[in-house]
Coordinates of N, CA and C in Angstrom, one line a residue:
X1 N 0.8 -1.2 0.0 CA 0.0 0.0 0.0 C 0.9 1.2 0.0
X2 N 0.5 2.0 -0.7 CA 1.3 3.0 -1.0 C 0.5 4.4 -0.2
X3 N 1.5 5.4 0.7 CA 0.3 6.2 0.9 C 1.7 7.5 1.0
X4 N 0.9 8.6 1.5 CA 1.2 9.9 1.2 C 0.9 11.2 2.3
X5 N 1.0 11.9 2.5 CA 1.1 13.1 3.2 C 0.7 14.3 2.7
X6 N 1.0 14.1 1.3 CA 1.2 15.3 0.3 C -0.3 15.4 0.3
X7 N -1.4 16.1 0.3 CA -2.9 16.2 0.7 C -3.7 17.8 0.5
X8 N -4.2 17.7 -0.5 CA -5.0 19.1 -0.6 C -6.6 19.1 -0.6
X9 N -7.2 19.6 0.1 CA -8.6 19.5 -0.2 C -9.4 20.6 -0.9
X10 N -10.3 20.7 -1.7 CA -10.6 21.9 -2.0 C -12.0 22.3 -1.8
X11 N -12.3 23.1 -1.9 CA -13.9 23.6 -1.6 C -15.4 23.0 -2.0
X12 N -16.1 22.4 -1.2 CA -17.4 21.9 -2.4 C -17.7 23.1 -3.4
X13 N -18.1 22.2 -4.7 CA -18.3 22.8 -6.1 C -20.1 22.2 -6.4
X14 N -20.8 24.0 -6.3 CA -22.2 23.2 -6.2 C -22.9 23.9 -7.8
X15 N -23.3 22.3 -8.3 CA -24.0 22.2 -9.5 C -25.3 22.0 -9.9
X16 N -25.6 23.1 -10.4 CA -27.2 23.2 -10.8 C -27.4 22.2 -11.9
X17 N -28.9 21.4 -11.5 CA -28.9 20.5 -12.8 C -30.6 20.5 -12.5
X18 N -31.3 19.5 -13.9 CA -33.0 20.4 -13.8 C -33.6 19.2 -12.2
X19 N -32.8 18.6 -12.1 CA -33.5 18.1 -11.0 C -33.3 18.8 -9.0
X20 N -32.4 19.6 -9.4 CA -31.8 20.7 -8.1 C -29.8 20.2 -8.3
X21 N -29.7 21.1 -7.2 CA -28.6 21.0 -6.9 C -27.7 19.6 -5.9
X22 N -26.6 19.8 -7.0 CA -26.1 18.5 -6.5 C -24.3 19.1 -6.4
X23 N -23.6 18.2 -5.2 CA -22.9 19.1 -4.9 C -21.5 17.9 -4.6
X24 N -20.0 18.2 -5.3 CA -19.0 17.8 -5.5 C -17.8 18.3 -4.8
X25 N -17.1 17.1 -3.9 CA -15.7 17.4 -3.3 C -14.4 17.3 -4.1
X26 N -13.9 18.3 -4.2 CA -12.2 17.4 -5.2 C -11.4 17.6 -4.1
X27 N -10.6 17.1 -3.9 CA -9.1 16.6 -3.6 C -8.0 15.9 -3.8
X28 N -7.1 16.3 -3.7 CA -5.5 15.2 -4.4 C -5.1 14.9 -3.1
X29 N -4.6 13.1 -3.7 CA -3.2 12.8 -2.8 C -2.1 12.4 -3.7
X30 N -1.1 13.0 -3.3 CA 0.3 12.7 -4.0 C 0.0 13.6 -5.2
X31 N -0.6 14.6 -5.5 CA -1.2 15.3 -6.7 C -1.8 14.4 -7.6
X32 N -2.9 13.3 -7.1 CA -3.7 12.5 -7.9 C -5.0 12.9 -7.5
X33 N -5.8 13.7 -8.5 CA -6.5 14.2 -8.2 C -8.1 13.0 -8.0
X34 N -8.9 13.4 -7.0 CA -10.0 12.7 -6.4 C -11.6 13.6 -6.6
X35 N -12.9 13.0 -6.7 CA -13.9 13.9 -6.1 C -14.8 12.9 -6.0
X36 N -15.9 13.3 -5.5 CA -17.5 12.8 -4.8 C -18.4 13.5 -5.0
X37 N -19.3 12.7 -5.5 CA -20.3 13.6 -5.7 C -21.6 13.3 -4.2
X38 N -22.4 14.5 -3.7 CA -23.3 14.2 -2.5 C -25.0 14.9 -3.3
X39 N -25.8 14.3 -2.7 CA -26.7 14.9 -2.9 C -27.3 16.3 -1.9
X40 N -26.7 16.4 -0.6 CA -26.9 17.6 0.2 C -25.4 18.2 0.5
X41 N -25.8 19.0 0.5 CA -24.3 20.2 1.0 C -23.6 19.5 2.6
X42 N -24.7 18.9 3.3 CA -24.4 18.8 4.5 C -23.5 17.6 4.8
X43 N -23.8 16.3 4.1 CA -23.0 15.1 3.2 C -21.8 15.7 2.7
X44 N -21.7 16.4 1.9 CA -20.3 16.9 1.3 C -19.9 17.7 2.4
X45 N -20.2 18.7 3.0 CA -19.4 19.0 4.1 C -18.5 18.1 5.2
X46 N -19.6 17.1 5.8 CA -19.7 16.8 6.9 C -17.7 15.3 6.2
X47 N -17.8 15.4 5.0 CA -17.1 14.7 4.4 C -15.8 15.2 4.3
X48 N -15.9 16.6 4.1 CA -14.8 17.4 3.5 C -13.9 17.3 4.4
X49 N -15.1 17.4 6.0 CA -14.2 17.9 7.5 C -13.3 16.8 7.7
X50 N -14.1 15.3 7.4 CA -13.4 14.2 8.2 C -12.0 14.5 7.4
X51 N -12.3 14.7 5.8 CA -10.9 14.6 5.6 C -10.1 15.8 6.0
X52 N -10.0 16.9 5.9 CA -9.2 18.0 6.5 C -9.0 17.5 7.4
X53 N -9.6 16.9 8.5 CA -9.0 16.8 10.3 C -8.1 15.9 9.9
X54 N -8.3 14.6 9.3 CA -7.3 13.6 8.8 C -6.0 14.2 8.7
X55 N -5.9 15.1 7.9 CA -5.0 15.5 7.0 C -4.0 16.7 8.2
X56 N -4.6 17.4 8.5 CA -4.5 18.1 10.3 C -3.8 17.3 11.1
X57 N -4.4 16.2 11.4 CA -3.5 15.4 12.5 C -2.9 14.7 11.7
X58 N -2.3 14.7 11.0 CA -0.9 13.9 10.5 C -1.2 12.9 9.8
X59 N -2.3 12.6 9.5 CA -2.5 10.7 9.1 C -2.3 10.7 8.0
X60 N -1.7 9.8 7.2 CA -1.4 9.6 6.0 C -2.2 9.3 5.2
X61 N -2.6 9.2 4.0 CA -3.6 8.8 2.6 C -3.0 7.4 1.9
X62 N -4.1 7.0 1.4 CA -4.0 6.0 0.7 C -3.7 6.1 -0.3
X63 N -2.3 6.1 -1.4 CA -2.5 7.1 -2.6 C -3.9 6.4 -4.3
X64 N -3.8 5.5 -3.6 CA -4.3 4.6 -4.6 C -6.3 4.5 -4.2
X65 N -6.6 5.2 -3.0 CA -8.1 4.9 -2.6 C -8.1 6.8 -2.9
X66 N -7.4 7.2 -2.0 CA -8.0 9.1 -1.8 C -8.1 9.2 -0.4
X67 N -7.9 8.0 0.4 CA -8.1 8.7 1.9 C -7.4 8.0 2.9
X68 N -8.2 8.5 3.6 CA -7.1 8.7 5.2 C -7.0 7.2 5.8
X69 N -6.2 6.6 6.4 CA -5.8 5.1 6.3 C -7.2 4.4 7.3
X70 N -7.2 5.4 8.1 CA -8.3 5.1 9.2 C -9.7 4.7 8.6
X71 N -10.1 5.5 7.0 CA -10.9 5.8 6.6 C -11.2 4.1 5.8
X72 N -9.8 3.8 5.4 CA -9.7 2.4 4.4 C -9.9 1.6 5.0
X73 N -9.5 1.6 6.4 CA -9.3 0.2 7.5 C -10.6 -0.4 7.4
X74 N -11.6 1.2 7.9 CA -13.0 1.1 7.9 C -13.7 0.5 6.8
X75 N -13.5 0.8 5.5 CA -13.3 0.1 4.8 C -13.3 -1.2 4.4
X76 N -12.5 -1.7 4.6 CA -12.4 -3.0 4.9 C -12.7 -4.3 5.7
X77 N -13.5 -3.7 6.7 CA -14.6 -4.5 8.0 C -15.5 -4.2 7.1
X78 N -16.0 -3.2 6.6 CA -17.3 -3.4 6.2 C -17.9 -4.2 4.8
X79 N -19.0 -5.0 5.4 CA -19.7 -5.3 4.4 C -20.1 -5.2 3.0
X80 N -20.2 -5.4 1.6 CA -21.2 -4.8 0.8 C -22.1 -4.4 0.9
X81 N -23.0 -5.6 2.0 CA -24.5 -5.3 2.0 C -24.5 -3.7 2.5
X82 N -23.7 -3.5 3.8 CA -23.8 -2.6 4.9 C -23.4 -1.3 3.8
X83 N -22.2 -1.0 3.0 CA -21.6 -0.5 2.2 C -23.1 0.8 1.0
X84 N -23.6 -1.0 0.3 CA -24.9 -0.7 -0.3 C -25.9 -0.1 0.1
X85 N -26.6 -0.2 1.4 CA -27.4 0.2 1.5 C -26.7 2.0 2.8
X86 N -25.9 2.1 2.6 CA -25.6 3.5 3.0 C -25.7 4.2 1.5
X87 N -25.0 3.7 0.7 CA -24.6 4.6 -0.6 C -26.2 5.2 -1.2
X88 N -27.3 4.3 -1.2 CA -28.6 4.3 -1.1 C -29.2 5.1 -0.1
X89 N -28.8 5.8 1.1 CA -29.2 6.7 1.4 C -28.9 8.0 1.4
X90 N -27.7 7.9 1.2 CA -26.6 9.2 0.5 C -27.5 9.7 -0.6
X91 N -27.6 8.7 -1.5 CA -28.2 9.4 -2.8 C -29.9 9.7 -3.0
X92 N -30.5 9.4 -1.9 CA -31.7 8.8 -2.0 C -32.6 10.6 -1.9
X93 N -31.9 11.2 -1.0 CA -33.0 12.6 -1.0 C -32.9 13.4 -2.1
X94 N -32.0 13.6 -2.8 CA -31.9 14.5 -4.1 C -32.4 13.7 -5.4
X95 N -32.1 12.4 -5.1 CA -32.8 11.6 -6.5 C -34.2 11.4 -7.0
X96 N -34.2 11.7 -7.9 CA -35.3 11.4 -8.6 C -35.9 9.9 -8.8
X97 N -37.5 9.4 -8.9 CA -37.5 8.4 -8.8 C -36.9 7.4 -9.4
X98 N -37.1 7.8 -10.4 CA -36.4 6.9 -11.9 C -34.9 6.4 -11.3
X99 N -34.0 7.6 -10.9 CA -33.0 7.2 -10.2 C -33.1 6.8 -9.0
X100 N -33.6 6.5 -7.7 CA -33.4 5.9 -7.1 C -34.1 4.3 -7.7
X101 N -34.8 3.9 -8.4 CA -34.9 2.8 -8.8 C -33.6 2.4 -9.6
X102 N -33.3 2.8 -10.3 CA -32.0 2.5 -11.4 C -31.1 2.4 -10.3
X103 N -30.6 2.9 -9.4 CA -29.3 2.5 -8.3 C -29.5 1.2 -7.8
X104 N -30.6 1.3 -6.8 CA -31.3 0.1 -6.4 C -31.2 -1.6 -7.6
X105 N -31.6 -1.1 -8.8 CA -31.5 -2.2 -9.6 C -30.2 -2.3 -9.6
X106 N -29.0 -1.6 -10.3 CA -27.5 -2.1 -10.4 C -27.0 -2.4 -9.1
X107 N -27.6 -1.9 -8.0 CA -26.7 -2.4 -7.1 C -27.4 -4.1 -6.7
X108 N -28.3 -4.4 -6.9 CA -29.0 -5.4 -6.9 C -28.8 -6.2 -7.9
X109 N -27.7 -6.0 -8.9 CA -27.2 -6.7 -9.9 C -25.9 -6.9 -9.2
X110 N -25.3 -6.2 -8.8 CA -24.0 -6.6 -8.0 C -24.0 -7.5 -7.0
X111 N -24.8 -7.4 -5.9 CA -25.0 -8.2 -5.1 C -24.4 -9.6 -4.9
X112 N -25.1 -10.3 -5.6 CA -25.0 -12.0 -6.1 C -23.5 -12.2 -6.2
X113 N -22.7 -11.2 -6.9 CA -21.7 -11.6 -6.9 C -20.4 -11.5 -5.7
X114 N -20.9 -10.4 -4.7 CA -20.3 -10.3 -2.9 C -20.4 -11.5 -2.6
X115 N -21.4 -12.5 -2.7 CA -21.7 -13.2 -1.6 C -21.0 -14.7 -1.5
X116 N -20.5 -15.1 -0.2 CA -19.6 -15.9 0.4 C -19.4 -16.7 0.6
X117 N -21.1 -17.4 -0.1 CA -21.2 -18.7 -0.1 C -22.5 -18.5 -0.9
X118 N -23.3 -20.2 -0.9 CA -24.0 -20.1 -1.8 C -25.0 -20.9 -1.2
X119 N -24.9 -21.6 -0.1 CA -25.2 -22.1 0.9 C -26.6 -21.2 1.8
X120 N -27.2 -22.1 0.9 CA -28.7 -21.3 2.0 C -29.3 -20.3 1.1
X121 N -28.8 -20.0 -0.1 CA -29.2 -18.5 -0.9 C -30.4 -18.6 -1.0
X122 N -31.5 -17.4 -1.1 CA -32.8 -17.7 -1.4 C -33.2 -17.6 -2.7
X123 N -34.0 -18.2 -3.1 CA -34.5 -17.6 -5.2 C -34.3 -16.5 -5.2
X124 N -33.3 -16.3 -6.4 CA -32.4 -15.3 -7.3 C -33.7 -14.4 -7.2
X125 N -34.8 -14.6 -7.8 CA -35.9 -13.7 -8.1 C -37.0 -13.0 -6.5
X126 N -36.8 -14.3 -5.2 CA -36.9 -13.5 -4.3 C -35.9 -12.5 -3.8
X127 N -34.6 -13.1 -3.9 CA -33.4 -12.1 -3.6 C -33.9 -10.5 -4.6
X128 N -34.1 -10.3 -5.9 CA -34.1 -9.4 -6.6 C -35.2 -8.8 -5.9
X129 N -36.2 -9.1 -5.2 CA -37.7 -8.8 -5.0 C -36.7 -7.5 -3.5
X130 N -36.6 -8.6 -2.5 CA -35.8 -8.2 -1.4 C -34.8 -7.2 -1.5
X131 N -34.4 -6.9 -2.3 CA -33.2 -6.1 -2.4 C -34.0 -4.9 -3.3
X132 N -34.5 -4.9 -4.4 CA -34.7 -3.4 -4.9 C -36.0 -2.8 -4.0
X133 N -37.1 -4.0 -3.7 CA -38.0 -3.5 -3.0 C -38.1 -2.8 -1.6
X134 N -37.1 -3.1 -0.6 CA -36.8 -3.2 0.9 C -35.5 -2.3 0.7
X135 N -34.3 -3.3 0.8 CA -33.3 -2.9 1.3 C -32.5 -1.8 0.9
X136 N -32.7 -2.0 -0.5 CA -32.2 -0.5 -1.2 C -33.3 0.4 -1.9
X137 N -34.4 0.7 -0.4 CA -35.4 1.3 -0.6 C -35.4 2.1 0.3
X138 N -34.9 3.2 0.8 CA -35.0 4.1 2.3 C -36.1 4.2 2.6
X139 N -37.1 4.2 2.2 CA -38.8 4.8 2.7 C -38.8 3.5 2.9
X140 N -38.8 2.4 2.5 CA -39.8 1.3 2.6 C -38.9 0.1 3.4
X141 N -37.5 0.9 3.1 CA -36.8 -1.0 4.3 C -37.5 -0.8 5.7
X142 N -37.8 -0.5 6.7 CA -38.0 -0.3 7.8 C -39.6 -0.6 7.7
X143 N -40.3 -1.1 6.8 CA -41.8 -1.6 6.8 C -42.1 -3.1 6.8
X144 N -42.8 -3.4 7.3 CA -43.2 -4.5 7.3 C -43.2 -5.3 5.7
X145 N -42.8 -6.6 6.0 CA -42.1 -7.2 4.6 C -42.6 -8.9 4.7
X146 N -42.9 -9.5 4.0 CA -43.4 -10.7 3.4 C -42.1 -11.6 4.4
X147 N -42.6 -13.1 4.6 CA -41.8 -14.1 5.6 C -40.9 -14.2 4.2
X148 N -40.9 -14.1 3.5 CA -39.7 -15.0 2.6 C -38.8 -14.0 2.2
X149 N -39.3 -12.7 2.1 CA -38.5 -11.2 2.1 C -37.3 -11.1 2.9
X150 N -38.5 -11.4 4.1 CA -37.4 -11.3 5.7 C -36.1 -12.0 5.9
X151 N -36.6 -13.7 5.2 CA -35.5 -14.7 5.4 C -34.2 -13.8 4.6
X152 N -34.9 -13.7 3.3 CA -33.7 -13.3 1.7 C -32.7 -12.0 2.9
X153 N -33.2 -11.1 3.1 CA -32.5 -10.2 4.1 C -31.7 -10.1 4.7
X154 N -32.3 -11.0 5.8 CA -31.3 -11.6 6.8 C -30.4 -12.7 6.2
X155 N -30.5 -13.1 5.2 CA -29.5 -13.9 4.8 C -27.8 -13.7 4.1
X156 N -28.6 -12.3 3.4 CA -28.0 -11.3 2.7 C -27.0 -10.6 3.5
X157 N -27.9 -9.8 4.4 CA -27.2 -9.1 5.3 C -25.9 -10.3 6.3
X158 N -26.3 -11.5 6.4 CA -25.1 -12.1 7.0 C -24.1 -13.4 6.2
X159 N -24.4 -12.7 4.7 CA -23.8 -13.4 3.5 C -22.7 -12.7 2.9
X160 N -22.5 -11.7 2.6 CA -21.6 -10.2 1.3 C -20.4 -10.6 2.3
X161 N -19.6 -10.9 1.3 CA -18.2 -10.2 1.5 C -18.0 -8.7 2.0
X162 N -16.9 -8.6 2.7 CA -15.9 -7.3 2.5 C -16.3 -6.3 1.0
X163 N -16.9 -5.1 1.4 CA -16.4 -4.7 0.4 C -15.0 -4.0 -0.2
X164 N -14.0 -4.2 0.9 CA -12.6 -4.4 0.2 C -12.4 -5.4 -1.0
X165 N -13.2 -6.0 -1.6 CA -13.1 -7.4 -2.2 C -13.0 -6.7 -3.3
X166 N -13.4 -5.1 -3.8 CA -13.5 -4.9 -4.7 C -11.8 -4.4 -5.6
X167 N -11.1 -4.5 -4.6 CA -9.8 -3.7 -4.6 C -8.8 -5.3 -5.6
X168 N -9.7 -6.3 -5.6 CA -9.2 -7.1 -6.4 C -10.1 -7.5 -7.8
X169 N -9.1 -6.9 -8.8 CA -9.8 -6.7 -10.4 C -10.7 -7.8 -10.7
X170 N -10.2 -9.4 -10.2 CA -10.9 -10.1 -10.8 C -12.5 -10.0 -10.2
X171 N -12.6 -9.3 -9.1 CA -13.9 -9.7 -8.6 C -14.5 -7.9 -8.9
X172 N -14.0 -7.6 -9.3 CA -14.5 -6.0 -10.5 C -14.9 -6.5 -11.6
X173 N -14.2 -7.7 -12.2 CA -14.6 -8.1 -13.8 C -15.7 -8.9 -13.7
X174 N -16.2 -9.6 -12.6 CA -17.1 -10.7 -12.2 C -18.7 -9.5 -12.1
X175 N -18.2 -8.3 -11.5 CA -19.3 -7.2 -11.1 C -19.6 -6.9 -12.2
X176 N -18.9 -6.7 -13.4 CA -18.9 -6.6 -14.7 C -19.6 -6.7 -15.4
X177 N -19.1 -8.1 -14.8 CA -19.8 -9.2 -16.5 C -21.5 -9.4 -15.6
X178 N -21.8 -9.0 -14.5 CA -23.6 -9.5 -14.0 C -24.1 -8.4 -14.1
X179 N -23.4 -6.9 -14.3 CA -23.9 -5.5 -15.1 C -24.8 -6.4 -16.7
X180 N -24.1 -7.1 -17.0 CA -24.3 -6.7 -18.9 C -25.0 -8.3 -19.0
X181 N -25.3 -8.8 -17.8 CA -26.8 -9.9 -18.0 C -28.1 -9.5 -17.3
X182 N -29.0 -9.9 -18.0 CA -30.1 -9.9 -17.2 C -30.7 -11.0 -16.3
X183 N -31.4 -11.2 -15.7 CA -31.6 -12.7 -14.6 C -31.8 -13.0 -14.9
X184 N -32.2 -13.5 -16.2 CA -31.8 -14.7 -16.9 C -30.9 -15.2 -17.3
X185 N -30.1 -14.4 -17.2 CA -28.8 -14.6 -18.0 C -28.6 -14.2 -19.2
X186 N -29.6 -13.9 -20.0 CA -29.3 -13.2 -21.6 C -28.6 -11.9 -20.9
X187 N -28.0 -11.3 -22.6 CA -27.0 -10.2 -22.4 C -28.6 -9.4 -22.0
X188 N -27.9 -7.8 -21.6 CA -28.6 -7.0 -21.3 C -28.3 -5.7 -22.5
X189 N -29.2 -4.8 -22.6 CA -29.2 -3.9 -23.6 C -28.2 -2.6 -23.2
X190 N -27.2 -2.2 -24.1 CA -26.3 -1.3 -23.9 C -26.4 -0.1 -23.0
X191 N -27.5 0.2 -22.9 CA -27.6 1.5 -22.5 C -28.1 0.8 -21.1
X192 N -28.6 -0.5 -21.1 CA -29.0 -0.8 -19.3 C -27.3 -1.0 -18.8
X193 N -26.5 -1.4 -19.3 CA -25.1 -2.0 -19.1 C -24.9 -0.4 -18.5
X194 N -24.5 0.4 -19.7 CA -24.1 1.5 -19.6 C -25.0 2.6 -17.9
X195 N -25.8 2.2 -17.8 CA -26.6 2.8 -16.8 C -26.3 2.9 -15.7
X196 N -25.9 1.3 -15.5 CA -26.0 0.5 -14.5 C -24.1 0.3 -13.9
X197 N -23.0 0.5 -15.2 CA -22.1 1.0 -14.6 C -21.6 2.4 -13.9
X198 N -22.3 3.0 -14.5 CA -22.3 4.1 -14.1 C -22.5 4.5 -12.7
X199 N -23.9 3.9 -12.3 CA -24.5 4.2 -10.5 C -23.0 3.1 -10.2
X200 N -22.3 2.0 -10.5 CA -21.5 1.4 -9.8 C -20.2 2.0 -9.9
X201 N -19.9 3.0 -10.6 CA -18.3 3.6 -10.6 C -18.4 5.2 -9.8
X202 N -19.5 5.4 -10.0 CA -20.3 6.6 -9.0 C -19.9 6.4 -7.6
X203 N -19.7 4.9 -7.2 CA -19.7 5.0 -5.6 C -18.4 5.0 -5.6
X204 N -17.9 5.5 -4.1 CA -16.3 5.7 -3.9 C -15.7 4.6 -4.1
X205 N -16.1 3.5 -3.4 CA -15.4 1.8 -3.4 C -14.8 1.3 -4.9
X206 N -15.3 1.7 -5.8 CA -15.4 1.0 -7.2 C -14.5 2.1 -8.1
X207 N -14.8 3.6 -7.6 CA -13.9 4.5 -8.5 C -12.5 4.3 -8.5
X208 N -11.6 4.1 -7.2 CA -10.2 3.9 -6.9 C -9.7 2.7 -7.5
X209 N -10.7 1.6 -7.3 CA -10.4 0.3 -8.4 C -10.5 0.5 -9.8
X210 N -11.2 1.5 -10.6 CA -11.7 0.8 -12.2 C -10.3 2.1 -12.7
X211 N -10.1 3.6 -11.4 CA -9.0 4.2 -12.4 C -8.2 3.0 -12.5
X212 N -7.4 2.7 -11.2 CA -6.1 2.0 -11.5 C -5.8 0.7 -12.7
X213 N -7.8 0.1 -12.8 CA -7.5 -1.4 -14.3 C -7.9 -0.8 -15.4
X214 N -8.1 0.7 -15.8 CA -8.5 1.3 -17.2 C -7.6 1.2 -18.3
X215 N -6.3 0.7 -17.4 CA -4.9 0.2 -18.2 C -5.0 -0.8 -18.5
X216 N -6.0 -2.0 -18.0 CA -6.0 -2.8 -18.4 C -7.2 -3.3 -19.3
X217 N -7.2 -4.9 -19.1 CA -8.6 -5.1 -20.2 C -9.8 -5.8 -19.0
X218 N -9.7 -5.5 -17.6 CA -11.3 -5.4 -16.6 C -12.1 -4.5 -17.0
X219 N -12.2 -3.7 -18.2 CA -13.0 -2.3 -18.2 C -13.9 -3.2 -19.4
X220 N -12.9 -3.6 -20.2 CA -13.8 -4.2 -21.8 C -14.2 -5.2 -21.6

């Protein structure tokens, strides 16, 4: 792991777009330039600070993730599931429905491929029910949910890898390739492919991995 000192943060950058404002952190480590996108000012803020204080008390960067080691460690205990369904609340007040459905779906395409075993899985199609309907649903996970919903959940939730898992290409190419099928398994249509990587290179976990393999051939 390669990490750094050298650390600039710069000011949120706030962008009008027809659905409201949506609002962007940049920073470099090692002069490699980084940013995030938040849907509230108060998300990008509350973001900006962890990293200034980081950077304030001395702690070093990851040059290869964009942050503070403390920040990666954390990282690395946590779950997908747990990962997923924050990144779905992050995005969830400024989005639009269409978009919060489309997140919910690709990240619900990703899923299947976290998980740690295969042992106990529920139907692929209750799993899909469970996951875009509930879990990466902010209004609606906390509602009362069907007995077979519940099991898929709970199973979920104590099934996902690390999402450090993503920091290894092959299991980026595997997220890939379940982007560009549909649950059947037929290919999926370009522009769903294209949609759907997008909400997945969007999240911080996935952007630090896909710069560093764009040199390679995990992207095609």
């Amino acid at each position: 792991m390669a990490y750094s000192y050298d650390v600039k943060v710069w000011n949120i950058q706030t962008r009008a777009g027809k659905r409201g404002k949506t609002y962007r952190l940049p920073w470099s480590v090692d002069k490699e330039r980084f940013s995030v996108g938040f849907s509230t000012f108060a998300h990008a803020d509350s973001f900006r600070s962890d990293l200034v204080a980081a950077s304030r008390r001395g702690e070093a960067f990851d040059v290869d993730e964009g942050l503070p080691l403390s920040m990666v460690r954390e990282k690395q205990v946590m779950s997908w599931f747990d990962f997923a369904v924050k990144y779905i609340d992050m995005k969830w007040t400024r989005a639009a429905a269409k978009s919060r459905a489309g997140n919910a779906d690709a990240l619900a395409t990703v899923t299947p491929v976290m998980f740690a075993t295969d042992k106990g899985k529920p139907n692929a199609r209750v799993m899909r029910r469970a996951l875009t309907g509930w879990a990466f649903n902010t209004k609606r996970r906390d509602t009362a949910k069907p007995p077979e919903i519940e099991r898929a959940l709970k199973w979920v939730a104590a099934n996902t890898l690390p999402v450090s898992r993503f920091e290894d290409v092959a299991m980026l190419r595997n997220a890939l390739d379940a982007l560009a099928s549909k649950l059947d398994g037929k290919q999926a249509a370009a522009k769903t492919v294209t949609r759907k990587r997008a909400v997945l290179f969007n999240a911080p976990i996935a952007r630090s991995r896909s710069r560093r393999c764009r040199r390679t051939t995990c992207l095609r």
